[in-house]
């Protein structure tokens, strides 16, 4: 059984919601990323979304763009990230999904990317620029390696949700808003209506992500979904440039505060 | 396959914009068949932009080179000074038809930005132009022109701060304001249906050229030569000739300081297949698919990719892609200015540079048509700087 399924099953039994936390691999460096992942787990994260830094992250807002640039400036390679996951796997069984732009997968070689991800211990992929119309090739190879290609839906998806979530695996990533990633003060979308629509098409677990800035917002959204994704709000804390100890402490405190409300 | 040119093209975009692309495709297909829409489009091409543009026999240049006859398709004589307006008028009319009130565009050299700001002013639409911070510095004149026309110019500070990043930022804005905003892409790039749509709005260049050369010479040309950044002027002039196998189609990319130096923008010569801005095509990228910085003296060719239909024409061998360096383009820029009294855009000077080399090798009974895609007024500062002249 895929680690993602197991985690959603467990959470359901406990009556809790999934906390999915995003960080960019290699920001500020690979060794610190390793520590952050373990800290996130300790603070109560259920799934780690590990961003593979890319030169042109067009679904991301300024916070994650800057994070990507910092990681790339260090010369990080995809191989380093695969090795990182392997190291994490020696210590932890937390579900890990990559957030990766399609050109990184394509250029690495779709088959090789999935094979290496499998060997490293990756459970799923989120590819923000690979919509329904283009996903078949990757989906077939992902199935072969039993890695989940997480389907994404948006408030503009409407009737497309049916085809997007058909035979879907893992969870549905429900983008909360029309826009790019980044913590917001509030989210204008009518999320109740939106999530009702998603639920009418699929019984898969649903996670809400984009714009979620902290525990207050998470508390408001929890009744609408099976989990929430927090990214930029964590990356901002990593970027503050404290010494490593302080930074890890602040990230842990923040993630614990999210855990408490979910 | 829909939206594909062989294996190239596609729609590699966030889910948020997929329904908008589907709607755009439907509207465009309907508009193309709507005689009233096409009539309005042709009306503005003629009355507003001044089409048809002449096909001018460059006699002085031809005689001096002593080879093939050179004809220039004078896209530089369009309103706003380049072929960009052909596509912009089509897309803005489409935006109007779809009830959109706000238009956005990316720009490199500023030509597409100026054309978009111009159409927005005429049709009374809100307009925002995304431009890399580096390009804003290089093209101060065009930035001011856009502002005069009432557009908001937003500096893009992400990535390499040039055209590629301006496209990223325009896409991000579009994702955010998808309900109200129409994204006017300036070249035959981006996700389907843009490459097809932009080509169809630019094919007027090739349609006119065909008619004009038949009238003047009673036959089709042997070569059609055009510069390629994203490739809209080239696609526009090539497209009506694709079935005429005897006409050789040549696209000229920017070789910058030389393709061996790494400082160039020749995606066809040195790139590999990948995905950027929603399309699969040839790109300048590293072994992990990260997009590489590019260089050209002409900001309009300073793009790491190329339109997917060009990638396809290369793959099936229908068109040939070559390159010209900054230096060669500058020499052609001077040459045309002094022999014909026409100051070409630095972009177009790349096509001219190659055509001049070619003409010398050919017999006098051969015919070359060069797409003179834009005029060089905007480049005068750049050229003066290279020459060490203080203006």
GROMACS .gro file of N, CA and C in nm, chain A residues 53-60 65 69 72 76-79 102-104 106-108 128-134 152-154 156-160 164 175 177-180, chain B residues 1 4 10-19 22 158-159 164-165 168-169 171-172 175-179 272-278 280 283 285-291:
model
  252
   53UNK      N    1   1.371   2.252  -0.748
   53UNK     CA    2   1.385   2.390  -0.798
   53UNK      C    3   1.399   2.394  -0.949
   54UNK      N    4   1.336   2.496  -1.009
   54UNK     CA    5   1.335   2.508  -1.154
   54UNK      C    6   1.355   2.654  -1.195
   55UNK      N    7   1.412   2.674  -1.312
   55UNK     CA    8   1.444   2.810  -1.357
   55UNK      C    9   1.321   2.894  -1.389
   56UNK      N   10   1.212   2.830  -1.429
   56UNK     CA   11   1.094   2.904  -1.474
   56UNK      C   12   0.966   2.851  -1.409
   57UNK      N   13   0.953   2.868  -1.276
   57UNK     CA   14   0.838   2.809  -1.205
   57UNK      C   15   0.711   2.893  -1.223
   58UNK      N   16   0.639   2.871  -1.334
   58UNK     CA   17   0.533   2.967  -1.366
   58UNK      C   18   0.405   2.954  -1.285
   59UNK      N   19   0.395   2.849  -1.203
   59UNK     CA   20   0.278   2.841  -1.115
   59UNK      C   21   0.307   2.901  -0.977
   60UNK      N   22   0.430   2.949  -0.958
   60UNK     CA   23   0.468   2.997  -0.825
   60UNK      C   24   0.476   3.148  -0.815
   65UNK      N   25   0.941   3.132  -0.593
   65UNK     CA   26   1.038   3.165  -0.699
   65UNK      C   27   1.174   3.196  -0.639
   69UNK      N   28   1.532   2.997  -0.677
   69UNK     CA   29   1.655   3.063  -0.722
   69UNK      C   30   1.770   3.041  -0.624
   72UNK      N   31   1.891   2.687  -0.673
   72UNK     CA   32   1.964   2.671  -0.801
   72UNK      C   33   2.101   2.736  -0.794
   76UNK      N   34   2.232   2.288  -0.715
   76UNK     CA   35   2.169   2.161  -0.683
   76UNK      C   36   2.121   2.086  -0.808
   77UNK      N   37   2.141   1.955  -0.807
   77UNK     CA   38   2.101   1.870  -0.919
   77UNK      C   39   1.990   1.775  -0.873
   78UNK      N   40   1.914   1.725  -0.971
   78UNK     CA   41   1.805   1.633  -0.938
   78UNK      C   42   1.859   1.509  -0.865
   79UNK      N   43   1.975   1.464  -0.908
   79UNK     CA   44   2.039   1.349  -0.843
   79UNK      C   45   2.060   1.374  -0.693
  102UNK      N   46   0.725   2.009  -1.547
  102UNK     CA   47   0.733   1.899  -1.642
  102UNK      C   48   0.866   1.890  -1.717
  103UNK      N   49   0.925   2.006  -1.750
  103UNK     CA   50   1.049   1.997  -1.828
  103UNK      C   51   1.162   1.925  -1.752
  104UNK      N   52   1.158   1.935  -1.619
  104UNK     CA   53   1.260   1.864  -1.540
  104UNK      C   54   1.244   1.713  -1.556
  106UNK      N   55   1.079   1.558  -1.811
  106UNK     CA   56   1.095   1.526  -1.953
  106UNK      C   57   1.242   1.516  -1.992
  107UNK      N   58   1.319   1.615  -1.948
  107UNK     CA   59   1.459   1.621  -1.988
  107UNK      C   60   1.543   1.513  -1.917
  108UNK      N   61   1.506   1.483  -1.796
  108UNK     CA   62   1.575   1.378  -1.719
  108UNK      C   63   1.547   1.242  -1.783
  128UNK      N   64   0.269   2.075  -1.188
  128UNK     CA   65   0.168   2.181  -1.203
  128UNK      C   66   0.141   2.223  -1.347
  129UNK      N   67   0.234   2.189  -1.439
  129UNK     CA   68   0.211   2.231  -1.578
  129UNK      C   69   0.185   2.110  -1.669
  130UNK      N   70   0.124   2.007  -1.611
  130UNK     CA   71   0.090   1.888  -1.690
  130UNK      C   72  -0.059   1.859  -1.672
  131UNK      N   73  -0.142   1.928  -1.751
  131UNK     CA   74  -0.287   1.909  -1.734
  131UNK      C   75  -0.333   1.776  -1.794
  132UNK      N   76  -0.458   1.747  -1.771
  132UNK     CA   77  -0.523   1.626  -1.820
  132UNK      C   78  -0.483   1.589  -1.963
  133UNK      N   79  -0.486   1.687  -2.051
  133UNK     CA   80  -0.462   1.663  -2.194
  133UNK      C   81  -0.323   1.610  -2.223
  134UNK      N   82  -0.227   1.636  -2.135
  134UNK     CA   83  -0.087   1.602  -2.164
  134UNK      C   84  -0.031   1.493  -2.072
  152UNK      N   85  -0.458   1.765  -1.006
  152UNK     CA   86  -0.486   1.901  -0.959
  152UNK      C   87  -0.615   1.952  -1.022
  153UNK      N   88  -0.700   2.011  -0.939
  153UNK     CA   89  -0.817   2.081  -0.994
  153UNK      C   90  -0.813   2.226  -0.946
  154UNK      N   91  -0.879   2.313  -1.022
  154UNK     CA   92  -0.881   2.456  -0.989
  154UNK      C   93  -1.025   2.504  -0.987
  156UNK      N   94  -1.159   2.702  -1.168
  156UNK     CA   95  -1.207   2.719  -1.305
  156UNK      C   96  -1.232   2.584  -1.375
  157UNK      N   97  -1.205   2.473  -1.305
  157UNK     CA   98  -1.210   2.342  -1.373
  157UNK      C   99  -1.351   2.298  -1.409
  158UNK      N  100  -1.447   2.330  -1.321
  158UNK     CA  101  -1.588   2.294  -1.344
  158UNK      C  102  -1.603   2.147  -1.385
  159UNK      N  103  -1.666   2.124  -1.501
  159UNK     CA  104  -1.699   1.985  -1.541
  159UNK      C  105  -1.575   1.901  -1.574
  160UNK      N  106  -1.460   1.967  -1.586
  160UNK     CA  107  -1.335   1.893  -1.614
  160UNK      C  108  -1.294   1.807  -1.494
  164UNK      N  109  -1.054   1.465  -1.474
  164UNK     CA  110  -0.924   1.481  -1.406
  164UNK      C  111  -0.910   1.380  -1.291
  175UNK      N  112  -0.674   2.341  -0.586
  175UNK     CA  113  -0.616   2.475  -0.582
  175UNK      C  114  -0.726   2.571  -0.537
  177UNK      N  115  -0.756   2.896  -0.538
  177UNK     CA  116  -0.782   3.025  -0.602
  177UNK      C  117  -0.730   3.026  -0.745
  178UNK      N  118  -0.772   3.127  -0.821
  178UNK     CA  119  -0.710   3.148  -0.952
  178UNK      C  120  -0.588   3.235  -0.927
  179UNK      N  121  -0.472   3.176  -0.945
  179UNK     CA  122  -0.351   3.253  -0.918
  179UNK      C  123  -0.233   3.162  -0.892
  180UNK      N  124  -0.125   3.222  -0.846
  180UNK     CA  125  -0.004   3.148  -0.820
  180UNK      C  126   0.009   3.122  -0.670
  263UNK      N  127  -0.283   1.512  -3.423
  263UNK     CA  128  -0.335   1.539  -3.289
  263UNK      C  129  -0.366   1.687  -3.272
  266UNK      N  130  -0.111   2.005  -3.205
  266UNK     CA  131   0.025   1.955  -3.220
  266UNK      C  132   0.074   1.975  -3.361
  272UNK      N  133   0.134   2.153  -2.805
  272UNK     CA  134   0.068   2.103  -2.685
  272UNK      C  135   0.021   2.214  -2.593
  273UNK      N  136  -0.019   2.173  -2.473
  273UNK     CA  137  -0.074   2.269  -2.374
  273UNK      C  138  -0.020   2.238  -2.235
  274UNK      N  139   0.106   2.269  -2.213
  274UNK     CA  140   0.169   2.240  -2.083
  274UNK      C  141   0.151   2.361  -1.991
  275UNK      N  142   0.031   2.374  -1.938
  275UNK     CA  143  -0.003   2.489  -1.854
  275UNK      C  144  -0.077   2.444  -1.730
  276UNK      N  145  -0.083   2.530  -1.627
  276UNK     CA  146  -0.161   2.495  -1.508
  276UNK      C  147  -0.308   2.474  -1.543
  277UNK      N  148  -0.370   2.384  -1.469
  277UNK     CA  149  -0.511   2.351  -1.490
  277UNK      C  150  -0.599   2.476  -1.491
  278UNK      N  151  -0.565   2.574  -1.408
  278UNK     CA  152  -0.646   2.695  -1.396
  278UNK      C  153  -0.677   2.760  -1.531
  279UNK      N  154  -0.585   2.755  -1.626
  279UNK     CA  155  -0.609   2.823  -1.753
  279UNK      C  156  -0.664   2.731  -1.862
  280UNK      N  157  -0.680   2.603  -1.832
  280UNK     CA  158  -0.723   2.510  -1.938
  280UNK      C  159  -0.859   2.546  -1.997
  281UNK      N  160  -0.956   2.575  -1.912
  281UNK     CA  161  -1.087   2.609  -1.967
  281UNK      C  162  -1.083   2.737  -2.050
  284UNK      N  163  -0.950   2.644  -2.389
  284UNK     CA  164  -1.053   2.574  -2.466
  284UNK      C  165  -1.154   2.675  -2.521
  420UNK      N  166   1.205   3.887  -1.199
  420UNK     CA  167   1.239   3.747  -1.171
  420UNK      C  168   1.331   3.691  -1.279
  421UNK      N  169   1.398   3.581  -1.246
  421UNK     CA  170   1.482   3.508  -1.341
  421UNK      C  171   1.589   3.594  -1.405
  426UNK      N  172   1.185   3.602  -2.172
  426UNK     CA  173   1.135   3.475  -2.118
  426UNK      C  174   1.063   3.496  -1.985
  427UNK      N  175   1.120   3.581  -1.901
  427UNK     CA  176   1.061   3.604  -1.769
  427UNK      C  177   0.937   3.692  -1.778
  430UNK      N  178   0.668   3.451  -1.847
  430UNK     CA  179   0.630   3.385  -1.720
  430UNK      C  180   0.535   3.474  -1.639
  431UNK      N  181   0.572   3.601  -1.628
  431UNK     CA  182   0.495   3.692  -1.544
  431UNK      C  183   0.358   3.721  -1.605
  433UNK      N  184   0.192   3.509  -1.788
  433UNK     CA  185   0.113   3.387  -1.763
  433UNK      C  186   0.063   3.388  -1.618
  434UNK      N  187   0.149   3.427  -1.524
  434UNK     CA  188   0.107   3.433  -1.383
  434UNK      C  189  -0.009   3.532  -1.365
  437UNK      N  190  -0.324   3.369  -1.511
  437UNK     CA  191  -0.378   3.268  -1.419
  437UNK      C  192  -0.461   3.336  -1.309
  438UNK      N  193  -0.412   3.451  -1.263
  438UNK     CA  194  -0.476   3.522  -1.153
  438UNK      C  195  -0.605   3.592  -1.197
  439UNK      N  196  -0.601   3.651  -1.319
  439UNK     CA  197  -0.714   3.732  -1.364
  439UNK      C  198  -0.786   3.670  -1.483
  440UNK      N  199  -0.793   3.539  -1.479
  440UNK     CA  200  -0.839   3.462  -1.594
  440UNK      C  201  -0.980   3.499  -1.642
  441UNK      N  202  -1.065   3.541  -1.549
  441UNK     CA  203  -1.205   3.569  -1.588
  441UNK      C  204  -1.218   3.699  -1.668
  534UNK      N  205   1.777   2.172  -2.761
  534UNK     CA  206   1.723   2.036  -2.762
  534UNK      C  207   1.574   2.046  -2.728
  535UNK      N  208   1.503   1.935  -2.745
  535UNK     CA  209   1.358   1.939  -2.726
  535UNK      C  210   1.322   1.945  -2.578
  536UNK      N  211   1.228   2.032  -2.546
  536UNK     CA  212   1.183   2.045  -2.408
  536UNK      C  213   1.052   2.122  -2.403
  537UNK      N  214   1.013   2.161  -2.282
  537UNK     CA  215   0.885   2.229  -2.262
  537UNK      C  216   0.906   2.364  -2.193
  538UNK      N  217   0.855   2.469  -2.254
  538UNK     CA  218   0.859   2.602  -2.193
  538UNK      C  219   0.737   2.680  -2.239
  539UNK      N  220   0.683   2.763  -2.151
  539UNK     CA  221   0.569   2.848  -2.186
  539UNK      C  222   0.456   2.770  -2.252
  540UNK      N  223   0.431   2.651  -2.200
  540UNK     CA  224   0.316   2.574  -2.246
  540UNK      C  225   0.334   2.492  -2.371
  542UNK      N  226   0.587   2.226  -2.634
  542UNK     CA  227   0.705   2.144  -2.655
  542UNK      C  228   0.773   2.191  -2.782
  545UNK      N  229   1.463   2.417  -2.736
  545UNK     CA  230   1.496   2.515  -2.633
  545UNK      C  231   1.644   2.515  -2.604
  547UNK      N  232   1.865   2.488  -2.319
  547UNK     CA  233   1.847   2.442  -2.181
  547UNK      C  234   1.968   2.357  -2.140
  548UNK      N  235   1.982   2.341  -2.010
  548UNK     CA  236   2.093   2.256  -1.964
  548UNK      C  237   2.045   2.110  -1.959
  549UNK      N  238   2.131   2.021  -1.910
  549UNK     CA  239   2.098   1.878  -1.916
  549UNK      C  240   1.984   1.840  -1.822
  550UNK      N  241   1.948   1.931  -1.731
  550UNK     CA  242   1.835   1.903  -1.642
  550UNK      C  243   1.711   1.985  -1.680
  551UNK      N  244   1.715   2.048  -1.797
  551UNK     CA  245   1.596   2.117  -1.845
  551UNK      C  246   1.578   2.258  -1.793
  552UNK      N  247   1.680   2.310  -1.724
  552UNK     CA  248   1.670   2.449  -1.681
  552UNK      C  249   1.705   2.538  -1.801
  553UNK      N  250   1.629   2.647  -1.815
  553UNK     CA  251   1.644   2.732  -1.933
  553UNK      C  252   1.771   2.816  -1.919
   0.00000   0.00000   0.00000
